[in-house]
mmCIF file of C-alpha atoms and ligand atoms in Angstrom:
data_model
loop_
_atom_site.group_PDB
_atom_site.id
_atom_site.type_symbol
_atom_site.label_atom_id
_atom_site.label_comp_id
_atom_site.label_asym_id
_atom_site.label_seq_id
_atom_site.Cartn_x
_atom_site.Cartn_y
_atom_site.Cartn_z
ATOM 1 C CA MET A 1 -52.895 -49.880 -26.853
ATOM 2 C CA GLN A 2 -50.171 -47.286 -27.343
ATOM 3 C CA THR A 3 -47.292 -47.849 -29.752
ATOM 4 C CA ILE A 4 -44.334 -45.650 -28.795
ATOM 5 C CA ASP A 5 -40.942 -45.159 -30.418
ATOM 6 C CA ARG A 6 -39.392 -42.287 -28.379
ATOM 7 C CA LEU A 7 -38.052 -42.287 -24.825
ATOM 8 C CA ASP A 8 -39.915 -39.271 -23.380
ATOM 9 C CA PRO A 9 -43.405 -40.505 -24.274
ATOM 10 C CA LEU A 10 -42.365 -43.997 -23.157
ATOM 11 C CA ARG A 11 -41.470 -42.693 -19.693
ATOM 12 C CA ARG A 12 -44.745 -40.775 -19.430
ATOM 13 C CA SER A 13 -46.735 -43.815 -20.516
ATOM 14 C CA VAL A 14 -44.894 -46.172 -18.136
ATOM 15 C CA ASP A 15 -45.434 -43.763 -15.203
ATOM 16 C CA ALA A 16 -49.163 -43.614 -15.968
ATOM 17 C CA LEU A 17 -49.528 -47.396 -16.348
ATOM 18 C CA ARG A 18 -47.708 -48.043 -13.090
ATOM 19 C CA GLN A 19 -50.383 -46.058 -11.231
ATOM 20 C CA ASP A 20 -52.663 -49.065 -11.788
ATOM 21 C CA GLY A 21 -50.257 -51.679 -10.395
ATOM 22 C CA PRO A 22 -47.337 -53.862 -11.508
ATOM 23 C CA LEU A 23 -46.059 -53.623 -15.074
ATOM 24 C CA ALA A 24 -44.716 -56.692 -16.927
ATOM 25 C CA LEU A 25 -42.410 -56.587 -19.935
ATOM 26 C CA VAL A 26 -42.152 -59.142 -22.749
ATOM 27 C CA PRO A 27 -39.013 -58.324 -24.787
ATOM 28 C CA THR A 28 -39.216 -59.524 -28.419
ATOM 29 C CA MET A 29 -37.699 -58.951 -31.820
ATOM 30 C CA GLY A 30 -41.158 -59.079 -33.428
ATOM 31 C CA ALA A 31 -42.372 -61.578 -36.057
ATOM 32 C CA LEU A 32 -44.642 -62.777 -33.283
ATOM 33 C CA HIS A 33 -45.980 -66.321 -33.080
ATOM 34 C CA ASP A 34 -47.981 -68.294 -30.512
ATOM 35 C CA GLY A 35 -44.877 -68.690 -28.363
ATOM 36 C CA HIS A 36 -44.698 -64.906 -27.884
ATOM 37 C CA LEU A 37 -48.444 -64.675 -27.272
ATOM 38 C CA THR A 38 -48.080 -67.326 -24.551
ATOM 39 C CA LEU A 39 -45.475 -65.062 -22.895
ATOM 40 C CA VAL A 40 -47.923 -62.154 -23.099
ATOM 41 C CA ARG A 41 -50.729 -64.225 -21.541
ATOM 42 C CA GLU A 42 -48.433 -65.423 -18.760
ATOM 43 C CA ALA A 43 -47.269 -61.841 -18.137
ATOM 44 C CA ALA A 44 -50.892 -60.681 -17.889
ATOM 45 C CA LYS A 45 -51.420 -63.074 -14.963
ATOM 46 C CA HIS A 46 -48.706 -61.268 -12.995
ATOM 47 C CA ALA A 47 -49.359 -57.604 -13.766
ATOM 48 C CA ALA A 48 -51.938 -54.868 -14.157
ATOM 49 C CA HIS A 49 -50.434 -53.965 -17.549
ATOM 50 C CA VAL A 50 -48.258 -55.754 -20.094
ATOM 51 C CA ALA A 51 -45.711 -53.912 -22.245
ATOM 52 C CA VAL A 52 -44.104 -55.646 -25.223
ATOM 53 C CA SER A 53 -40.895 -54.388 -26.804
ATOM 54 C CA ILE A 54 -40.208 -54.987 -30.477
ATOM 55 C CA PHE A 55 -36.667 -54.276 -31.584
ATOM 56 C CA VAL A 56 -34.497 -56.294 -33.981
ATOM 57 C CA ASN A 57 -31.215 -55.843 -32.158
ATOM 58 C CA PRO A 58 -28.266 -55.708 -34.573
ATOM 59 C CA ARG A 59 -25.728 -56.125 -31.769
ATOM 60 C CA GLN A 60 -26.773 -59.733 -31.199
ATOM 61 C CA PHE A 61 -26.306 -60.785 -34.852
ATOM 62 C CA GLY A 62 -22.839 -61.789 -36.049
ATOM 63 C CA ALA A 63 -21.309 -61.050 -39.450
ATOM 64 C CA GLY A 64 -23.011 -63.205 -42.094
ATOM 65 C CA GLU A 65 -26.014 -63.959 -39.849
ATOM 66 C CA ASP A 66 -29.657 -63.250 -40.728
ATOM 67 C CA LEU A 67 -30.023 -59.619 -39.537
ATOM 68 C CA ASP A 68 -31.245 -58.376 -42.935
ATOM 69 C CA ALA A 69 -33.501 -61.370 -43.561
ATOM 70 C CA TYR A 70 -35.016 -61.351 -40.056
ATOM 71 C CA PRO A 71 -38.788 -60.939 -40.566
ATOM 72 C CA ARG A 72 -40.104 -57.453 -39.732
ATOM 73 C CA GLN A 73 -43.889 -57.010 -39.556
ATOM 74 C CA LEU A 74 -44.679 -54.296 -37.005
ATOM 75 C CA LYS A 75 -48.265 -53.624 -38.136
ATOM 76 C CA ARG A 76 -49.255 -57.315 -37.956
ATOM 77 C CA ASP A 77 -47.466 -57.704 -34.603
ATOM 78 C CA CYS A 78 -49.258 -54.666 -33.146
ATOM 79 C CA ASP A 79 -52.650 -55.965 -34.324
ATOM 80 C CA LEU A 80 -51.964 -59.294 -32.595
ATOM 81 C CA LEU A 81 -50.842 -57.579 -29.390
ATOM 82 C CA ALA A 82 -53.862 -55.269 -29.339
ATOM 83 C CA SER A 83 -56.140 -58.298 -29.510
ATOM 84 C CA GLU A 84 -54.250 -59.769 -26.519
ATOM 85 C CA GLY A 85 -55.007 -56.682 -24.401
ATOM 86 C CA VAL A 86 -51.406 -55.416 -24.312
ATOM 87 C CA SER A 87 -51.235 -51.825 -23.010
ATOM 88 C CA LEU A 88 -47.986 -50.638 -24.553
ATOM 89 C CA VAL A 89 -45.741 -51.558 -27.474
ATOM 90 C CA TRP A 90 -42.235 -50.117 -27.208
ATOM 91 C CA ALA A 91 -40.786 -50.104 -30.726
ATOM 92 C CA PRO A 92 -37.706 -47.872 -30.743
ATOM 93 C CA GLY A 93 -35.679 -47.264 -33.891
ATOM 94 C CA LEU A 94 -31.950 -47.907 -34.086
ATOM 95 C CA GLU A 95 -31.156 -44.223 -33.469
ATOM 96 C CA VAL A 96 -33.130 -44.299 -30.204
ATOM 97 C CA MET A 97 -31.600 -47.531 -28.905
ATOM 98 C CA TYR A 98 -28.037 -46.841 -30.052
ATOM 99 C CA PRO A 99 -27.683 -43.103 -30.727
ATOM 100 C CA ALA A 100 -24.515 -41.721 -32.313
ATOM 101 C CA GLY A 101 -21.623 -42.107 -29.873
ATOM 102 C CA TYR A 102 -23.150 -45.128 -28.117
ATOM 103 C CA ALA A 103 -20.204 -46.995 -26.515
ATOM 104 C CA THR A 104 -21.342 -49.332 -23.736
ATOM 105 C CA ASN A 105 -21.344 -53.117 -23.797
ATOM 106 C CA ILE A 106 -22.560 -55.562 -21.143
ATOM 107 C CA SER A 107 -20.664 -58.836 -21.059
ATOM 108 C CA VAL A 108 -21.677 -61.728 -18.803
ATOM 109 C CA SER A 109 -19.010 -64.420 -18.481
ATOM 110 C CA GLY A 110 -19.496 -68.057 -17.407
ATOM 111 C CA VAL A 111 -23.028 -68.957 -18.487
ATOM 112 C CA SER A 112 -22.580 -67.157 -21.821
ATOM 113 C CA GLU A 113 -19.575 -69.315 -22.774
ATOM 114 C CA GLY A 114 -19.917 -72.371 -25.027
ATOM 115 C CA LEU A 115 -23.169 -73.531 -26.676
ATOM 116 C CA CYS A 116 -24.555 -70.539 -28.660
ATOM 117 C CA GLY A 117 -21.926 -68.312 -27.034
ATOM 118 C CA GLY A 118 -19.223 -70.451 -28.654
ATOM 119 C CA ASP A 119 -20.858 -70.564 -32.078
ATOM 120 C CA ARG A 120 -21.996 -66.933 -32.143
ATOM 121 C CA PRO A 121 -19.207 -64.766 -30.670
ATOM 122 C CA GLY A 122 -20.580 -61.543 -29.193
ATOM 123 C CA HIS A 123 -24.185 -62.741 -29.391
ATOM 124 C CA PHE A 124 -24.830 -62.756 -25.644
ATOM 125 C CA ASP A 125 -23.064 -59.404 -25.159
ATOM 126 C CA GLY A 126 -25.595 -58.025 -27.637
ATOM 127 C CA VAL A 127 -28.500 -59.704 -25.846
ATOM 128 C CA ALA A 128 -27.361 -58.596 -22.366
ATOM 129 C CA THR A 129 -26.755 -55.040 -23.555
ATOM 130 C CA VAL A 130 -30.152 -54.599 -25.196
ATOM 131 C CA VAL A 131 -32.068 -56.329 -22.393
ATOM 132 C CA CYS A 132 -30.280 -54.151 -19.821
ATOM 133 C CA LYS A 133 -31.342 -51.088 -21.813
ATOM 134 C CA LEU A 134 -34.923 -52.344 -22.198
ATOM 135 C CA PHE A 135 -35.120 -52.885 -18.429
ATOM 136 C CA GLN A 136 -33.783 -49.369 -17.789
ATOM 137 C CA GLN A 137 -36.203 -47.860 -20.289
ATOM 138 C CA VAL A 138 -39.384 -49.659 -19.184
ATOM 139 C CA ARG A 139 -38.432 -50.453 -15.545
ATOM 140 C CA PRO A 140 -40.849 -53.403 -15.383
ATOM 141 C CA ASP A 141 -41.730 -55.263 -12.184
ATOM 142 C CA SER A 142 -41.371 -58.563 -14.021
ATOM 143 C CA ALA A 143 -40.100 -59.756 -17.399
ATOM 144 C CA PHE A 144 -41.000 -62.869 -19.391
ATOM 145 C CA PHE A 145 -38.734 -64.901 -21.686
ATOM 146 C CA GLY A 146 -39.192 -68.182 -23.522
ATOM 147 C CA GLU A 147 -37.322 -71.177 -22.165
ATOM 148 C CA LYS A 148 -36.507 -72.105 -25.759
ATOM 149 C CA ASP A 149 -33.542 -69.740 -25.387
ATOM 150 C CA TRP A 150 -32.370 -71.469 -22.196
ATOM 151 C CA GLN A 151 -28.841 -70.041 -22.266
ATOM 152 C CA GLN A 152 -30.194 -66.538 -22.927
ATOM 153 C CA LEU A 153 -32.422 -66.826 -19.855
ATOM 154 C CA ALA A 154 -29.435 -67.899 -17.740
ATOM 155 C CA VAL A 155 -27.384 -64.942 -19.046
ATOM 156 C CA ILE A 156 -30.148 -62.413 -18.313
ATOM 157 C CA ARG A 157 -30.738 -63.752 -14.806
ATOM 158 C CA ARG A 158 -26.991 -63.696 -14.078
ATOM 159 C CA MET A 159 -26.813 -60.075 -15.277
ATOM 160 C CA ALA A 160 -29.798 -59.058 -13.131
ATOM 161 C CA ARG A 161 -28.248 -60.672 -10.057
ATOM 162 C CA ASP A 162 -24.766 -59.319 -10.654
ATOM 163 C CA LEU A 163 -25.930 -55.758 -11.330
ATOM 164 C CA ASP A 164 -28.472 -55.731 -8.469
ATOM 165 C CA PHE A 165 -31.408 -54.994 -10.746
ATOM 166 C CA THR A 166 -34.639 -54.127 -8.988
ATOM 167 C CA HIS A 167 -36.859 -53.523 -12.044
ATOM 168 C CA PRO A 168 -37.102 -56.381 -12.549
ATOM 169 C CA HIS A 169 -35.481 -58.208 -9.662
ATOM 170 C CA ALA A 170 -33.683 -61.412 -10.810
ATOM 171 C CA GLU A 171 -36.458 -63.510 -9.225
ATOM 172 C CA GLN A 172 -39.005 -61.674 -11.356
ATOM 173 C CA ILE A 173 -37.346 -62.785 -14.578
ATOM 174 C CA ILE A 174 -39.713 -65.562 -15.492
ATOM 175 C CA GLY A 175 -39.002 -68.384 -17.936
ATOM 176 C CA VAL A 176 -42.037 -69.720 -19.783
ATOM 177 C CA PRO A 177 -41.991 -73.304 -21.155
ATOM 178 C CA THR A 178 -41.415 -73.673 -24.889
ATOM 179 C CA VAL A 179 -44.520 -73.682 -27.063
ATOM 180 C CA ARG A 180 -44.425 -76.417 -29.718
ATOM 181 C CA GLU A 181 -46.113 -77.091 -33.025
ATOM 182 C CA ALA A 182 -48.367 -80.181 -33.261
ATOM 183 C CA ASP A 183 -45.391 -82.292 -34.420
ATOM 184 C CA GLY A 184 -43.237 -81.135 -31.491
ATOM 185 C CA LEU A 185 -41.038 -78.566 -33.265
ATOM 186 C CA ALA A 186 -40.369 -75.594 -30.974
ATOM 187 C CA MET A 187 -42.021 -72.413 -32.266
ATOM 188 C CA SER A 188 -39.518 -69.868 -33.564
ATOM 189 C CA SER A 189 -39.598 -66.859 -35.857
ATOM 190 C CA ARG A 190 -36.775 -68.580 -37.738
ATOM 191 C CA ASN A 191 -38.992 -71.571 -38.665
ATOM 192 C CA ALA A 192 -40.207 -69.233 -41.436
ATOM 193 C CA TYR A 193 -36.865 -69.844 -43.193
ATOM 194 C CA LEU A 194 -37.692 -73.552 -43.675
ATOM 195 C CA SER A 195 -38.892 -74.895 -47.026
ATOM 196 C CA ALA A 196 -41.997 -77.101 -46.809
ATOM 197 C CA GLU A 197 -39.806 -80.189 -47.116
ATOM 198 C CA ASP A 198 -37.315 -79.076 -44.463
ATOM 199 C CA ARG A 199 -40.168 -78.067 -42.170
ATOM 200 C CA LEU A 200 -41.423 -81.690 -42.243
ATOM 201 C CA ARG A 201 -37.911 -83.044 -41.664
ATOM 202 C CA ALA A 202 -37.252 -80.599 -38.805
ATOM 203 C CA ALA A 203 -39.719 -82.459 -36.566
ATOM 204 C CA ILE A 204 -37.061 -85.105 -36.082
ATOM 205 C CA LEU A 205 -35.226 -82.669 -33.778
ATOM 206 C CA PRO A 206 -37.589 -82.898 -30.758
ATOM 207 C CA ARG A 207 -38.184 -86.615 -31.431
ATOM 208 C CA ALA A 208 -34.478 -87.444 -31.490
ATOM 209 C CA MET A 209 -33.932 -85.322 -28.372
ATOM 210 C CA ARG A 210 -36.633 -87.240 -26.481
ATOM 211 C CA GLU A 211 -35.074 -90.537 -27.543
ATOM 212 C CA ALA A 212 -31.639 -89.388 -26.343
ATOM 213 C CA ILE A 213 -33.145 -88.287 -23.023
ATOM 214 C CA SER A 214 -34.802 -91.693 -22.538
ATOM 215 C CA ARG A 215 -31.486 -93.408 -23.187
ATOM 216 C CA ILE A 216 -29.593 -91.109 -20.778
ATOM 217 C CA GLU A 217 -32.262 -91.501 -18.093
ATOM 218 C CA ALA A 218 -32.075 -95.277 -18.532
ATOM 219 C CA GLY A 219 -28.357 -95.090 -17.676
ATOM 220 C CA GLY A 220 -26.850 -94.824 -21.167
ATOM 221 C CA GLU A 221 -23.389 -93.271 -21.451
ATOM 222 C CA VAL A 222 -23.954 -89.552 -22.068
ATOM 223 C CA ALA A 223 -21.298 -89.128 -24.783
ATOM 224 C CA ALA A 224 -22.617 -92.136 -26.719
ATOM 225 C CA CYS A 225 -26.253 -90.953 -26.434
ATOM 226 C CA LEU A 226 -25.294 -87.470 -27.682
ATOM 227 C CA SER A 227 -23.326 -88.868 -30.576
ATOM 228 C CA GLN A 228 -26.278 -91.094 -31.531
ATOM 229 C CA LEU A 229 -28.533 -88.014 -31.374
ATOM 230 C CA GLU A 230 -26.241 -86.126 -33.770
ATOM 231 C CA GLN A 231 -26.182 -89.070 -36.169
ATOM 232 C CA SER A 232 -29.993 -89.322 -36.124
ATOM 233 C CA LEU A 233 -30.323 -85.614 -36.942
ATOM 234 C CA VAL A 234 -27.936 -85.812 -39.881
ATOM 235 C CA ALA A 235 -29.574 -89.031 -41.123
ATOM 236 C CA GLY A 236 -32.962 -87.279 -40.794
ATOM 237 C CA GLY A 237 -32.020 -84.378 -43.084
ATOM 238 C CA PHE A 238 -30.142 -81.860 -40.894
ATOM 239 C CA ALA A 239 -27.051 -80.510 -42.642
ATOM 240 C CA SER A 240 -24.992 -80.266 -39.445
ATOM 241 C CA VAL A 241 -25.207 -80.149 -35.676
ATOM 242 C CA ASP A 242 -23.551 -77.117 -34.048
ATOM 243 C CA TYR A 243 -23.762 -78.746 -30.632
ATOM 244 C CA ALA A 244 -25.718 -81.320 -28.654
ATOM 245 C CA GLU A 245 -24.782 -81.154 -24.984
ATOM 246 C CA LEU A 246 -25.972 -82.192 -21.564
ATOM 247 C CA ARG A 247 -25.565 -79.309 -19.128
ATOM 248 C CA GLU A 248 -26.497 -78.672 -15.508
ATOM 249 C CA ALA A 249 -29.749 -76.749 -15.796
ATOM 250 C CA SER A 250 -28.848 -73.647 -13.739
ATOM 251 C CA SER A 251 -25.079 -73.185 -13.927
ATOM 252 C CA LEU A 252 -24.879 -74.672 -17.452
ATOM 253 C CA ALA A 253 -21.814 -76.651 -16.316
ATOM 254 C CA SER A 254 -21.078 -79.607 -18.639
ATOM 255 C CA LEU A 255 -22.350 -82.962 -17.364
ATOM 256 C CA GLU A 256 -20.589 -86.132 -18.399
ATOM 257 C CA ALA A 257 -22.999 -88.199 -16.315
ATOM 258 C CA LEU A 258 -26.389 -87.354 -14.916
ATOM 259 C CA ARG A 259 -26.037 -88.507 -11.275
ATOM 260 C CA SER A 260 -28.325 -86.344 -9.106
ATOM 261 C CA ALA A 261 -27.988 -83.144 -11.147
ATOM 262 C CA ARG A 262 -30.862 -81.359 -12.862
ATOM 263 C CA GLY A 263 -29.826 -81.795 -16.455
ATOM 264 C CA ARG A 264 -30.771 -79.990 -19.623
ATOM 265 C CA LEU A 265 -30.207 -81.338 -23.104
ATOM 266 C CA ILE A 266 -29.385 -78.332 -25.302
ATOM 267 C CA VAL A 267 -29.064 -78.599 -29.087
ATOM 268 C CA ALA A 268 -28.428 -76.339 -32.085
ATOM 269 C CA ALA A 269 -28.575 -77.801 -35.589
ATOM 270 C CA ARG A 270 -28.796 -76.516 -39.148
ATOM 271 C CA ILE A 271 -31.335 -77.474 -41.769
ATOM 272 C CA GLY A 272 -31.822 -75.636 -45.065
ATOM 273 C CA HIS A 273 -31.450 -71.916 -44.332
ATOM 274 C CA ALA A 274 -32.323 -72.240 -40.638
ATOM 275 C CA ARG A 275 -30.314 -72.828 -37.497
ATOM 276 C CA LEU A 276 -32.735 -74.347 -34.982
ATOM 277 C CA ILE A 277 -32.206 -74.513 -31.222
ATOM 278 C CA ASP A 278 -34.079 -76.536 -28.627
ATOM 279 C CA ASN A 279 -33.655 -77.790 -25.073
ATOM 280 C CA MET A 280 -35.420 -80.203 -22.741
ATOM 281 C CA PRO A 281 -35.145 -81.292 -19.090
ATOM 282 C CA VAL A 282 -33.245 -84.487 -18.311
ATOM 283 C CA GLY A 283 -33.333 -86.553 -15.158
ATOM 284 C CA HIS A 284 -35.982 -84.717 -13.194
ATOM 285 C CA ASP A 285 -39.697 -84.603 -13.496
ATOM 286 C CA GLY A 286 -40.272 -81.573 -15.601
ATOM 287 C CA VAL A 287 -38.929 -78.817 -13.339
ATOM 288 C CA ALA A 288 -39.384 -75.938 -15.722
ATOM 289 C CA ASN A 289 -37.572 -72.932 -14.316
ATOM 290 C CA ILE A 290 -33.860 -72.502 -13.887
ATOM 291 C CA THR A 291 -32.926 -70.686 -10.692
HETATM 292 O O1 PAF B 1 -35.250 -63.614 -27.476
HETATM 293 C C1 PAF B 1 -35.294 -62.573 -28.184
HETATM 294 O O2 PAF B 1 -36.232 -62.363 -28.962
HETATM 295 C C2 PAF B 1 -34.171 -61.561 -28.100
HETATM 296 O O3 PAF B 1 -32.947 -62.177 -27.887
HETATM 297 C C3 PAF B 1 -34.430 -60.486 -27.029
HETATM 298 C C4 PAF B 1 -34.479 -61.085 -25.627
HETATM 299 C C5 PAF B 1 -35.729 -59.751 -27.319
HETATM 300 C C6 PAF B 1 -33.289 -59.455 -27.051
HETATM 301 O O4 PAF B 1 -33.188 -58.833 -28.290
#
């Protein structure tokens, strides 16, 4: 496995790897957990070689967010990736990704508005900008993202369609179902911020979401089910709920009733020092990918 932090050697390495067949990219910010390794394993099914990028992208963190605290553990991450058979780790420094004079921003409207886009202004511009750059740098045939960040996946696909990307093509941006801990909590690098007590309490999030989904699917009024979900989270130890919304799975349009739409329940809530996000399908039998 090669670990590269400069553009010229990256291009040489990518050209050589592509001689063997398709190249898949798994973009990450490091602090890898089983969720990331699942992305790597899924990517390996689609490609001759898997590249993983590790870059903690300051442009997607707002003022007062956890940029400085975000766990950085490159050596451990590289050891894990080597044992997964990854061919290339792309780990550029800040000066390589955003050299002096850097001035370009990618902004995707529509799907990036509301939800995390409402609570974290500029976040999805930062994500779209860095993912666009990663795609230009690595030029993968496919790219793999966790469905835990459902809105992020929608933003990246929209960008790839709108800008006519070919490496990867929008259809080759693959969402991989969320990997969960034994108690149902979605895996996240930010779970590391939870105290032992809050970690136990946090498991109420997926449970309360499933209960809300059952009520909605049984015909319950959406607004009432969402409000009950918020109350359960606060009663269960969450400090606050940033949002709990039912959206149409692909367009992310708000749904006040389920009718025949493919719904997605999308939630962000705060507990201790962590802001946790999660999402689940509503009203259809487990269709995993947004289109
Ligand atoms: O999901 C993440 O880890 C990040 O948002 C990503 C896609 C690597 C961009 O920095």
